[in-house]
Amino acid sequence: FLTLFFGTCMLYSTRTTMPLVIPTISGEKKWSKSNSGTILSSFFWGYTVTQIAGGYLSDKYGGERVIFIASIFWSIITIAMPNIIEFSTVFSSFSFAFIVAVRVLHGASQGFHFASMISVTSQNLNVNERTNFFSLLTAGASVGTLTTGLLGTFLLDFFGWTFVFQIIGFIALSWSMLLRYYTMSLSSGRQRIVNISSELCIKNCGQHDEVPW
């Protein structure tokens, strides 16, 4: 539970780094309000595309693996975003489009998370327990946003906007390594990301429930 909860926290923490620092970056890079808005919204262009794919791949290959691979991708993008913004100037007139493209990829990688998490939950919990469990996991979204507001603001004020991306991205990447330990450990005894207690999981937890329509 804590692994998935912290993952959702970092998902939203990395997602909200750009909205936090974009006023500073816009002033430094002379971006217009239109360009700033497009950069922010482009995240969701990719985010909406991978929702269905995330669920399909999770059911076929395992939600833990999909979450892990996606988290590596969006963590690295977060860490590299300052370099991406600086490197984009090399493309001159295409610099804005390059940043937008990276933001679309960032959103696409994060679009796998919730679909995969639902897959993991449905395969490991009885139907009567899924609602409460999943609602607790999604509470990590608020914690992640709060984390960026507190830690990100501190880093922005004292160290600059580049550190906001790098520090929060590094924390997210550390979580990804922790996730790998739980899901892809060589230990044959560890097979699931969620360590469900006996109170939550019943004997027939793996049975398929009929769709009510």
Coordinates of N, CA, C and O in Angstrom, one line a residue, residues 26-199:
S26 N 9.1 31.6 -17.6 CA 8.6 32.5 -18.6 C 9.2 33.9 -18.6 O 9.5 34.5 -19.7
G27 N 9.5 34.4 -17.4 CA 10.1 35.7 -17.3 C 11.6 35.6 -17.8 O 12.1 36.6 -18.4
E28 N 12.2 34.5 -17.5 CA 13.6 34.3 -17.9 C 13.8 34.1 -19.4 O 14.7 34.6 -20.0
K29 N 12.9 33.3 -20.0 CA 13.0 32.9 -21.4 C 12.1 33.8 -22.3 O 12.1 33.5 -23.5
K30 N 11.4 34.7 -21.7 CA 10.6 35.6 -22.5 C 9.5 34.9 -23.2 O 9.1 35.2 -24.4
W31 N 8.9 33.9 -22.6 CA 7.7 33.2 -23.1 C 6.5 34.1 -23.0 O 6.3 34.7 -22.0
S32 N 5.6 34.0 -24.0 CA 4.4 34.7 -23.9 C 3.4 33.9 -23.0 O 3.6 32.7 -22.8
K33 N 2.3 34.6 -22.7 CA 1.3 33.8 -21.9 C 0.7 32.7 -22.7 O 0.3 31.6 -22.2
S34 N 0.5 32.9 -24.0 CA 0.0 31.9 -24.9 C 0.9 30.7 -24.9 O 0.5 29.5 -24.8
N35 N 2.2 30.9 -25.0 CA 3.2 29.8 -25.1 C 3.2 29.1 -23.7 O 3.3 27.9 -23.7
S36 N 3.2 29.8 -22.6 CA 3.2 29.2 -21.3 C 2.0 28.3 -21.1 O 2.1 27.2 -20.6
G37 N 0.8 28.8 -21.5 CA -0.4 28.0 -21.4 C -0.4 26.8 -22.3 O -0.8 25.7 -21.9
T38 N 0.2 26.9 -23.5 CA 0.3 25.7 -24.3 C 1.2 24.7 -23.7 O 1.0 23.5 -23.8
I39 N 2.3 25.1 -23.2 CA 3.3 24.2 -22.5 C 2.6 23.5 -21.4 O 2.8 22.2 -21.2
L40 N 1.8 24.2 -20.6 CA 1.1 23.5 -19.5 C 0.1 22.5 -19.9 O 0.0 21.4 -19.5
S41 N -0.7 22.9 -20.9 CA -1.8 22.1 -21.4 C -1.4 20.9 -22.2 O -2.0 19.9 -22.3
S42 N -0.2 21.0 -22.8 CA 0.3 19.9 -23.7 C 0.5 18.6 -22.9 O 0.5 17.6 -23.5
F43 N 0.7 18.8 -21.6 CA 0.9 17.6 -20.8 C -0.3 16.7 -20.9 O -0.2 15.4 -21.0
F44 N -1.5 17.2 -20.9 CA -2.7 16.5 -20.9 C -3.1 15.9 -22.3 O -3.9 15.0 -22.5
W45 N -2.4 16.5 -23.4 CA -2.6 15.9 -24.7 C -2.1 14.4 -24.7 O -2.7 13.6 -25.3
G46 N -0.9 14.2 -24.1 CA -0.4 12.9 -24.0 C -1.1 12.1 -22.9 O -1.2 10.8 -23.1
Y47 N -1.5 12.7 -21.9 CA -2.0 12.0 -20.7 C -3.3 11.3 -21.1 O -3.6 10.2 -20.6
T48 N -4.1 11.9 -21.9 CA -5.4 11.3 -22.3 C -5.2 10.1 -23.3 O -6.1 9.2 -23.3
V49 N -4.1 10.0 -24.0 CA -4.0 9.0 -25.0 C -3.7 7.7 -24.4 O -4.1 6.6 -25.0
T50 N -2.9 7.6 -23.3 CA -2.4 6.3 -22.8 C -3.3 5.7 -21.7 O -2.9 4.7 -21.2
Q51 N -4.5 6.2 -21.4 CA -5.3 5.6 -20.4 C -5.7 4.2 -20.7 O -5.6 3.3 -19.9
I52 N -6.3 4.0 -21.9 CA -6.8 2.7 -22.3 C -5.6 1.8 -22.5 O -5.7 0.6 -22.1
A53 N -4.6 2.3 -23.2 CA -3.4 1.4 -23.4 C -2.8 0.9 -22.1 O -2.3 -0.2 -22.0
G54 N -2.8 1.8 -21.1 CA -2.3 1.4 -19.8 C -3.1 0.3 -19.1 O -2.5 -0.7 -18.6
G55 N -4.4 0.3 -19.2 CA -5.2 -0.8 -18.7 C -4.9 -2.1 -19.4 O -4.8 -3.2 -18.8
Y56 N -4.9 -2.0 -20.8 CA -4.7 -3.2 -21.6 C -3.3 -3.9 -21.3 O -3.2 -5.1 -21.1
L57 N -2.3 -3.0 -21.3 CA -0.9 -3.6 -21.1 C -0.8 -4.1 -19.6 O -0.1 -5.1 -19.4
S58 N -1.4 -3.5 -18.7 CA -1.4 -3.9 -17.3 C -2.0 -5.3 -17.1 O -1.5 -6.2 -16.4
D59 N -3.2 -5.5 -17.7 CA -3.8 -6.8 -17.7 C -3.1 -7.9 -18.3 O -3.1 -9.0 -17.9
K60 N -2.3 -7.5 -19.4 CA -1.6 -8.5 -20.2 C -0.2 -8.8 -19.6 O 0.2 -10.0 -19.5
Y61 N 0.5 -7.8 -19.1 CA 1.9 -8.0 -18.7 C 2.1 -7.7 -17.2 O 3.2 -8.0 -16.7
G62 N 1.1 -7.2 -16.5 CA 1.2 -6.9 -15.1 C 1.3 -5.5 -14.8 O 2.2 -4.8 -15.4
G63 N 0.4 -5.0 -14.0 CA 0.4 -3.5 -13.7 C 1.7 -3.0 -13.0 O 2.1 -1.9 -13.2
E64 N 2.3 -3.9 -12.2 CA 3.6 -3.5 -11.5 C 4.7 -3.1 -12.5 O 5.3 -2.1 -12.4
R65 N 4.8 -4.0 -13.6 CA 5.8 -3.7 -14.6 C 5.5 -2.4 -15.4 O 6.4 -1.7 -15.7
V66 N 4.3 -2.2 -15.7 CA 3.9 -1.1 -16.5 C 4.1 0.2 -15.7 O 4.7 1.2 -16.2
I67 N 3.8 0.2 -14.4 CA 4.0 1.3 -13.5 C 5.5 1.6 -13.4 O 5.9 2.8 -13.5
F68 N 6.3 0.6 -13.3 CA 7.7 0.7 -13.1 C 8.4 1.4 -14.3 O 9.1 2.4 -14.2
I69 N 8.1 0.8 -15.5 CA 8.7 1.3 -16.7 C 8.2 2.8 -17.0 O 9.0 3.7 -17.3
A70 N 6.9 3.1 -16.8 CA 6.4 4.4 -17.0 C 7.0 5.4 -16.0 O 7.4 6.5 -16.4
S71 N 7.2 5.0 -14.7 CA 7.7 5.9 -13.7 C 9.2 6.2 -14.0 O 9.6 7.3 -13.7
I72 N 10.0 5.3 -14.5 CA 11.3 5.6 -14.9 C 11.3 6.7 -15.9 O 12.1 7.6 -15.9
F73 N 10.4 6.6 -16.9 CA 10.4 7.6 -18.0 C 10.0 8.9 -17.5 O 10.7 9.9 -17.8
W74 N 8.9 9.1 -16.7 CA 8.5 10.4 -16.3 C 9.4 11.0 -15.2 O 9.5 12.2 -15.1
S75 N 10.1 10.1 -14.5 CA 11.1 10.6 -13.5 C 12.3 11.2 -14.2 O 12.8 12.3 -13.8
I76 N 12.8 10.6 -15.2 CA 13.9 11.0 -16.0 C 13.6 12.3 -16.7 O 14.4 13.3 -16.7
I77 N 12.4 12.4 -17.3 CA 12.0 13.6 -18.0 C 12.0 14.8 -17.0 O 12.4 15.9 -17.3
T78 N 11.5 14.6 -15.8 CA 11.4 15.6 -14.8 C 12.8 16.1 -14.4 O 13.1 17.3 -14.4
I79 N 13.7 15.2 -14.2 CA 15.1 15.5 -13.8 C 15.8 16.3 -15.0 O 16.5 17.3 -14.8
A80 N 15.5 15.9 -16.2 CA 16.2 16.4 -17.4 C 15.5 17.7 -17.9 O 16.0 18.3 -18.8
M81 N 14.4 18.1 -17.4 CA 13.6 19.2 -17.9 C 14.4 20.5 -18.0 O 14.3 21.2 -19.0
P82 N 15.2 20.9 -17.0 CA 16.0 22.1 -17.1 C 17.0 22.0 -18.3 O 17.1 23.0 -19.1
N83 N 17.6 20.8 -18.5 CA 18.5 20.7 -19.7 C 17.7 20.7 -21.0 O 18.2 21.2 -22.0
I84 N 16.5 20.1 -21.0 CA 15.7 20.1 -22.2 C 15.3 21.5 -22.6 O 15.4 21.9 -23.7
I85 N 15.0 22.3 -21.6 CA 14.6 23.7 -21.8 C 15.8 24.5 -22.4 O 15.7 25.3 -23.3
E86 N 17.0 24.3 -21.8 CA 18.2 25.0 -22.3 C 18.6 24.5 -23.6 O 19.0 25.3 -24.5
F87 N 18.5 23.2 -23.9 CA 18.9 22.6 -25.1 C 18.0 23.0 -26.3 O 18.4 23.0 -27.4
S88 N 16.7 23.3 -25.9 CA 15.7 23.6 -26.9 C 16.1 24.9 -27.7 O 15.7 25.1 -28.8
T89 N 16.9 25.7 -27.1 CA 17.4 27.0 -27.8 C 18.2 26.7 -29.0 O 18.3 27.5 -29.9
V90 N 18.8 25.5 -29.1 CA 19.6 25.1 -30.2 C 18.7 25.0 -31.5 O 19.2 25.3 -32.6
F91 N 17.5 24.7 -31.3 CA 16.6 24.5 -32.4 C 16.0 25.8 -32.9 O 15.2 25.9 -33.8
S92 N 16.4 26.9 -32.3 CA 15.9 28.2 -32.7 C 14.4 28.3 -32.8 O 13.7 28.3 -31.8
S93 N 13.9 28.4 -33.9 CA 12.4 28.6 -34.1 C 11.6 27.4 -33.7 O 10.4 27.5 -33.6
F94 N 12.3 26.2 -33.6 CA 11.6 25.0 -33.2 C 11.7 24.7 -31.7 O 11.2 23.6 -31.3
S95 N 12.3 25.6 -30.9 CA 12.5 25.4 -29.5 C 11.2 25.2 -28.8 O 11.1 24.3 -27.9
F96 N 10.2 26.0 -29.1 CA 8.9 25.9 -28.4 C 8.2 24.6 -28.7 O 7.7 23.9 -27.8
A97 N 8.2 24.2 -30.0 CA 7.6 22.9 -30.4 C 8.3 21.7 -29.7 O 7.7 20.7 -29.3
F98 N 9.6 21.8 -29.5 CA 10.4 20.8 -28.9 C 10.0 20.6 -27.4 O 9.8 19.4 -27.0
I99 N 9.8 21.7 -26.7 CA 9.4 21.6 -25.3 C 8.0 21.0 -25.2 O 7.7 20.2 -24.3
V100 N 7.1 21.5 -26.1 CA 5.7 20.9 -26.1 C 5.7 19.4 -26.4 O 5.0 18.7 -25.7
A101 N 6.6 19.0 -27.3 CA 6.7 17.5 -27.6 C 7.1 16.7 -26.4 O 6.6 15.7 -26.1
V102 N 8.1 17.3 -25.7 CA 8.6 16.6 -24.4 C 7.5 16.6 -23.4 O 7.3 15.5 -22.7
R103 N 6.7 17.6 -23.3 CA 5.6 17.7 -22.3 C 4.5 16.7 -22.7 O 3.9 16.1 -21.8
V104 N 4.3 16.5 -24.0 CA 3.3 15.5 -24.4 C 3.8 14.1 -24.0 O 3.0 13.3 -23.5
L105 N 5.0 13.8 -24.2 CA 5.6 12.5 -23.8 C 5.5 12.3 -22.3 O 5.3 11.2 -21.8
H106 N 5.8 13.4 -21.6 CA 5.7 13.4 -20.1 C 4.3 13.0 -19.7 O 4.1 12.1 -18.8
G107 N 3.3 13.6 -20.3 CA 1.9 13.3 -19.9 C 1.6 11.9 -20.3 O 0.9 11.2 -19.6
A108 N 2.0 11.5 -21.5 CA 1.7 10.1 -22.0 C 2.3 9.1 -21.0 O 1.6 8.0 -20.7
S109 N 3.5 9.3 -20.5 CA 4.1 8.3 -19.6 C 3.3 8.2 -18.3 O 3.2 7.2 -17.6
Q110 N 2.8 9.4 -17.8 CA 2.0 9.4 -16.6 C 0.6 8.8 -16.7 O 0.0 8.4 -15.8
G111 N 0.1 8.8 -18.0 CA -1.2 8.3 -18.2 C -1.4 6.8 -17.9 O -2.5 6.3 -17.7
F112 N -0.3 6.1 -17.8 CA -0.3 4.7 -17.5 C -0.6 4.4 -16.0 O -1.1 3.3 -15.7
H113 N -0.3 5.3 -15.2 CA -0.3 5.1 -13.7 C -1.6 4.6 -13.2 O -1.7 3.5 -12.6
F114 N -2.7 5.4 -13.3 CA -3.9 5.0 -12.6 C -4.6 3.8 -13.2 O -5.1 3.0 -12.5
A115 N -4.5 3.6 -14.6 CA -5.0 2.4 -15.2 C -4.3 1.2 -14.7 O -4.9 0.2 -14.4
S116 N -3.0 1.3 -14.5 CA -2.2 0.2 -14.0 C -2.5 -0.1 -12.6 O -2.6 -1.3 -12.1
M117 N -2.7 0.9 -11.8 CA -2.9 0.8 -10.4 C -4.3 0.1 -10.2 O -4.5 -0.7 -9.3
I118 N -5.3 0.5 -11.0 CA -6.6 -0.2 -10.9 C -6.5 -1.7 -11.3 O -7.1 -2.5 -10.6
S119 N -5.6 -2.0 -12.2 CA -5.4 -3.4 -12.6 C -4.8 -4.2 -11.5 O -5.2 -5.3 -11.1
V120 N -3.8 -3.6 -10.8 CA -3.2 -4.2 -9.7 C -4.2 -4.4 -8.5 O -4.2 -5.5 -7.9
T121 N -4.9 -3.4 -8.3 CA -5.9 -3.5 -7.2 C -7.0 -4.6 -7.5 O -7.3 -5.4 -6.6
S122 N -7.5 -4.6 -8.7 CA -8.6 -5.5 -9.0 C -8.1 -7.0 -9.0 O -8.9 -7.9 -8.7
Q123 N -6.8 -7.2 -9.2 CA -6.3 -8.5 -9.3 C -5.8 -9.0 -7.9 O -5.5 -10.2 -7.7
N124 N -5.7 -8.1 -6.9 CA -5.2 -8.5 -5.6 C -6.2 -8.3 -4.5 O -5.9 -8.8 -3.4
L125 N -7.3 -7.7 -4.7 CA -8.3 -7.4 -3.7 C -9.6 -7.9 -4.0 O -10.0 -7.9 -5.2
N126 N -10.4 -8.3 -3.0 CA -11.7 -8.7 -3.2 C -12.5 -7.4 -3.5 O -12.2 -6.3 -3.2
V127 N -13.6 -7.6 -4.3 CA -14.4 -6.5 -4.8 C -14.9 -5.6 -3.7 O -15.1 -4.4 -3.9
N128 N -15.2 -6.2 -2.5 CA -15.7 -5.4 -1.4 C -14.7 -4.4 -0.8 O -15.1 -3.5 -0.1
E129 N -13.4 -4.7 -1.1 CA -12.4 -3.9 -0.5 C -11.7 -2.9 -1.4 O -10.9 -2.1 -1.0
R130 N -12.0 -3.0 -2.7 CA -11.3 -2.2 -3.7 C -11.6 -0.8 -3.6 O -10.7 0.1 -3.7
T131 N -12.8 -0.4 -3.3 CA -13.2 1.0 -3.3 C -12.4 1.8 -2.2 O -11.8 2.8 -2.5
N132 N -12.4 1.3 -1.0 CA -11.7 1.9 0.1 C -10.2 2.0 -0.1 O -9.5 3.0 0.1
F133 N -9.7 0.8 -0.6 CA -8.2 0.8 -0.8 C -7.8 1.8 -1.9 O -6.8 2.5 -1.7
F134 N -8.5 1.8 -3.0 CA -8.2 2.7 -4.1 C -8.4 4.1 -3.7 O -7.6 5.0 -4.2
S135 N -9.4 4.4 -3.0 CA -9.6 5.8 -2.5 C -8.5 6.3 -1.7 O -8.1 7.5 -1.7
L136 N -7.9 5.4 -0.8 CA -6.8 5.8 0.0 C -5.5 6.0 -0.9 O -4.7 6.9 -0.6
L137 N -5.4 5.2 -1.9 CA -4.2 5.4 -2.8 C -4.3 6.7 -3.5 O -3.3 7.4 -3.7
T138 N -5.5 7.1 -4.0 CA -5.6 8.3 -4.8 C -5.4 9.5 -3.9 O -5.2 10.6 -4.4
A139 N -5.5 9.4 -2.6 CA -5.2 10.5 -1.7 C -3.8 11.0 -1.8 O -3.5 12.1 -1.4
G140 N -3.0 10.1 -2.3 CA -1.6 10.5 -2.6 C -1.4 11.6 -3.6 O -0.4 12.4 -3.5
A141 N -2.5 11.8 -4.4 CA -2.4 12.9 -5.4 C -2.4 14.3 -4.6 O -1.6 15.2 -5.0
S142 N -3.2 14.4 -3.6 CA -3.2 15.6 -2.8 C -2.0 15.8 -2.0 O -1.4 17.0 -2.0
V143 N -1.4 14.7 -1.5 CA -0.1 14.8 -0.8 C 1.0 15.2 -1.7 O 1.8 16.0 -1.4
G144 N 1.0 14.7 -2.9 CA 2.0 15.1 -3.9 C 1.9 16.5 -4.3 O 3.0 17.2 -4.4
T145 N 0.7 17.0 -4.5 CA 0.6 18.4 -4.9 C 1.0 19.3 -3.7 O 1.7 20.4 -3.9
L146 N 0.7 18.9 -2.5 CA 1.2 19.7 -1.3 C 2.7 19.6 -1.2 O 3.3 20.6 -0.8
T147 N 3.3 18.5 -1.5 CA 4.7 18.3 -1.5 C 5.4 19.3 -2.4 O 6.4 20.0 -2.0
T148 N 4.9 19.4 -3.6 CA 5.5 20.4 -4.5 C 5.3 21.8 -4.0 O 6.2 22.7 -4.2
G149 N 4.1 22.1 -3.5 CA 3.9 23.4 -2.9 C 4.8 23.8 -1.8 O 5.3 25.0 -1.8
L150 N 5.1 22.9 -1.0 CA 6.0 23.2 0.1 C 7.5 23.1 -0.2 O 8.3 24.0 -0.2
L151 N 7.9 21.9 -0.7 CA 9.3 21.6 -1.0 C 9.7 22.4 -2.2 O 10.8 23.0 -2.3
G152 N 8.8 22.4 -3.3 CA 9.1 23.1 -4.5 C 9.3 24.6 -4.3 O 10.2 25.2 -4.9
T153 N 8.4 25.2 -3.5 CA 8.5 26.6 -3.2 C 9.8 27.0 -2.5 O 10.5 28.0 -2.8
F154 N 10.2 26.1 -1.6 CA 11.5 26.3 -0.9 C 12.7 26.3 -1.8 O 13.5 27.1 -1.8
L155 N 12.7 25.2 -2.7 CA 13.8 25.1 -3.6 C 13.8 26.3 -4.6 O 14.9 26.7 -5.0
L156 N 12.6 26.7 -5.0 CA 12.5 27.8 -6.0 C 13.1 29.1 -5.4 O 13.8 29.8 -6.1
D157 N 12.7 29.4 -4.2 CA 13.1 30.6 -3.5 C 14.6 30.7 -3.2 O 15.3 31.7 -3.4
F158 N 15.2 29.5 -2.8 CA 16.6 29.5 -2.4 C 17.6 29.0 -3.3 O 18.8 29.3 -3.2
F159 N 17.2 28.1 -4.3 CA 18.1 27.5 -5.2 C 17.8 27.7 -6.7 O 18.7 27.4 -7.5
G160 N 16.7 28.1 -7.0 CA 16.3 28.3 -8.4 C 15.4 27.2 -9.0 O 15.3 26.2 -8.4
W161 N 14.8 27.5 -10.1 CA 13.8 26.6 -10.7 C 14.4 25.3 -11.2 O 13.7 24.3 -11.2
T162 N 15.7 25.3 -11.6 CA 16.3 24.0 -12.0 C 16.3 23.0 -10.9 O 16.1 21.8 -11.2
F163 N 16.5 23.4 -9.7 CA 16.6 22.4 -8.6 C 15.2 21.9 -8.3 O 15.1 20.8 -7.7
V164 N 14.2 22.6 -8.6 CA 12.8 22.1 -8.3 C 12.6 20.8 -9.1 O 12.1 19.8 -8.6
F165 N 12.9 20.8 -10.4 CA 12.8 19.7 -11.3 C 13.7 18.6 -10.8 O 13.3 17.4 -10.7
Q166 N 15.0 18.9 -10.6 CA 16.0 17.9 -10.3 C 15.8 17.2 -9.0 O 15.9 15.9 -8.9
I167 N 15.5 17.9 -7.9 CA 15.3 17.3 -6.6 C 14.0 16.4 -6.6 O 14.1 15.2 -6.2
I168 N 12.9 17.0 -7.0 CA 11.7 16.2 -7.0 C 11.8 15.0 -8.0 O 11.3 13.9 -7.7
G169 N 12.4 15.2 -9.1 CA 12.6 14.1 -10.1 C 13.5 13.0 -9.5 O 13.2 11.8 -9.7
F170 N 14.5 13.4 -8.7 CA 15.4 12.4 -8.1 C 14.6 11.6 -7.1 O 14.8 10.4 -7.0
I171 N 13.8 12.3 -6.3 CA 13.0 11.5 -5.3 C 12.0 10.5 -6.0 O 11.9 9.4 -5.6
A172 N 11.4 11.0 -7.1 CA 10.6 10.1 -7.9 C 11.3 8.9 -8.4 O 10.8 7.8 -8.4
L173 N 12.5 9.1 -8.9 CA 13.4 8.1 -9.5 C 13.7 7.1 -8.4 O 13.8 5.9 -8.6
S174 N 14.0 7.6 -7.2 CA 14.3 6.7 -6.0 C 13.1 5.8 -5.7 O 13.3 4.6 -5.4
W175 N 11.9 6.4 -5.8 CA 10.7 5.6 -5.6 C 10.6 4.5 -6.7 O 10.2 3.3 -6.4
S176 N 11.0 4.8 -7.9 CA 11.0 3.8 -9.0 C 11.9 2.6 -8.7 O 11.5 1.5 -8.9
M177 N 13.0 2.9 -8.1 CA 14.0 1.9 -7.7 C 13.4 1.0 -6.6 O 13.6 -0.2 -6.5
L178 N 12.7 1.7 -5.7 CA 12.0 0.9 -4.6 C 10.9 0.0 -5.2 O 10.7 -1.1 -4.7
L179 N 10.2 0.6 -6.1 CA 9.2 -0.2 -6.8 C 9.8 -1.4 -7.5 O 9.2 -2.5 -7.4
R180 N 10.9 -1.3 -8.1 CA 11.5 -2.4 -8.8 C 11.9 -3.5 -7.7 O 11.8 -4.7 -8.0
Y181 N 12.4 -3.1 -6.6 CA 12.7 -4.0 -5.5 C 11.5 -4.9 -5.2 O 11.7 -6.1 -4.9
Y182 N 10.4 -4.3 -5.1 CA 9.2 -5.0 -4.7 C 8.6 -5.9 -5.8 O 8.0 -6.9 -5.6
T183 N 8.7 -5.4 -7.0 CA 8.0 -6.1 -8.1 C 8.9 -7.0 -9.0 O 8.4 -7.9 -9.6
M184 N 10.2 -6.7 -9.0 CA 11.1 -7.5 -9.9 C 12.3 -8.0 -9.1 O 13.4 -8.3 -9.7
S185 N 12.1 -8.3 -7.8 CA 13.2 -8.8 -7.0 C 13.5 -10.3 -7.5 O 12.6 -11.0 -8.0
L186 N 14.7 -10.7 -7.4 CA 15.0 -12.1 -7.7 C 14.5 -13.1 -6.8 O 14.4 -14.3 -7.1
S187 N 14.0 -12.6 -5.6 CA 13.4 -13.5 -4.7 C 12.1 -14.0 -5.2 O 11.2 -13.3 -5.6
S188 N 12.0 -15.3 -5.3 CA 10.8 -16.0 -5.9 C 9.6 -15.8 -5.0 O 8.5 -15.9 -5.4
G189 N 9.9 -15.5 -3.7 CA 8.8 -15.4 -2.8 C 8.0 -14.1 -2.9 O 6.9 -13.9 -2.4
R190 N 8.7 -13.1 -3.5 CA 8.0 -11.8 -3.6 C 7.5 -11.6 -5.0 O 8.2 -11.4 -6.0
Q191 N 6.1 -11.6 -5.2 CA 5.5 -11.5 -6.5 C 4.6 -10.4 -6.7 O 4.2 -10.1 -7.8
R192 N 4.2 -9.7 -5.6 CA 3.2 -8.7 -5.8 C 3.7 -7.4 -5.2 O 4.4 -7.4 -4.2
I193 N 3.2 -6.3 -5.8 CA 3.6 -5.0 -5.3 C 2.9 -4.7 -4.0 O 3.3 -3.9 -3.2
V194 N 1.6 -5.2 -3.9 CA 0.8 -4.9 -2.7 C 0.9 -6.0 -1.7 O 0.6 -7.1 -2.0
N195 N 1.3 -5.7 -0.5 CA 1.4 -6.7 0.6 C 0.1 -6.6 1.3 O -0.1 -5.8 2.3
I196 N -0.9 -7.4 0.9 CA -2.3 -7.2 1.4 C -2.4 -8.1 2.7 O -2.1 -9.2 2.7
S197 N -2.9 -7.5 3.7 CA -3.1 -8.2 5.0 C -4.3 -9.2 4.9 O -5.1 -9.1 4.0
S198 N -4.4 -10.1 5.8 CA -5.5 -11.1 5.8 C -6.8 -10.4 5.9 O -7.8 -11.0 5.5
E199 N -6.9 -9.2 6.5 CA -8.2 -8.6 6.7 C -8.7 -8.0 5.4 O -9.9 -7.9 5.2

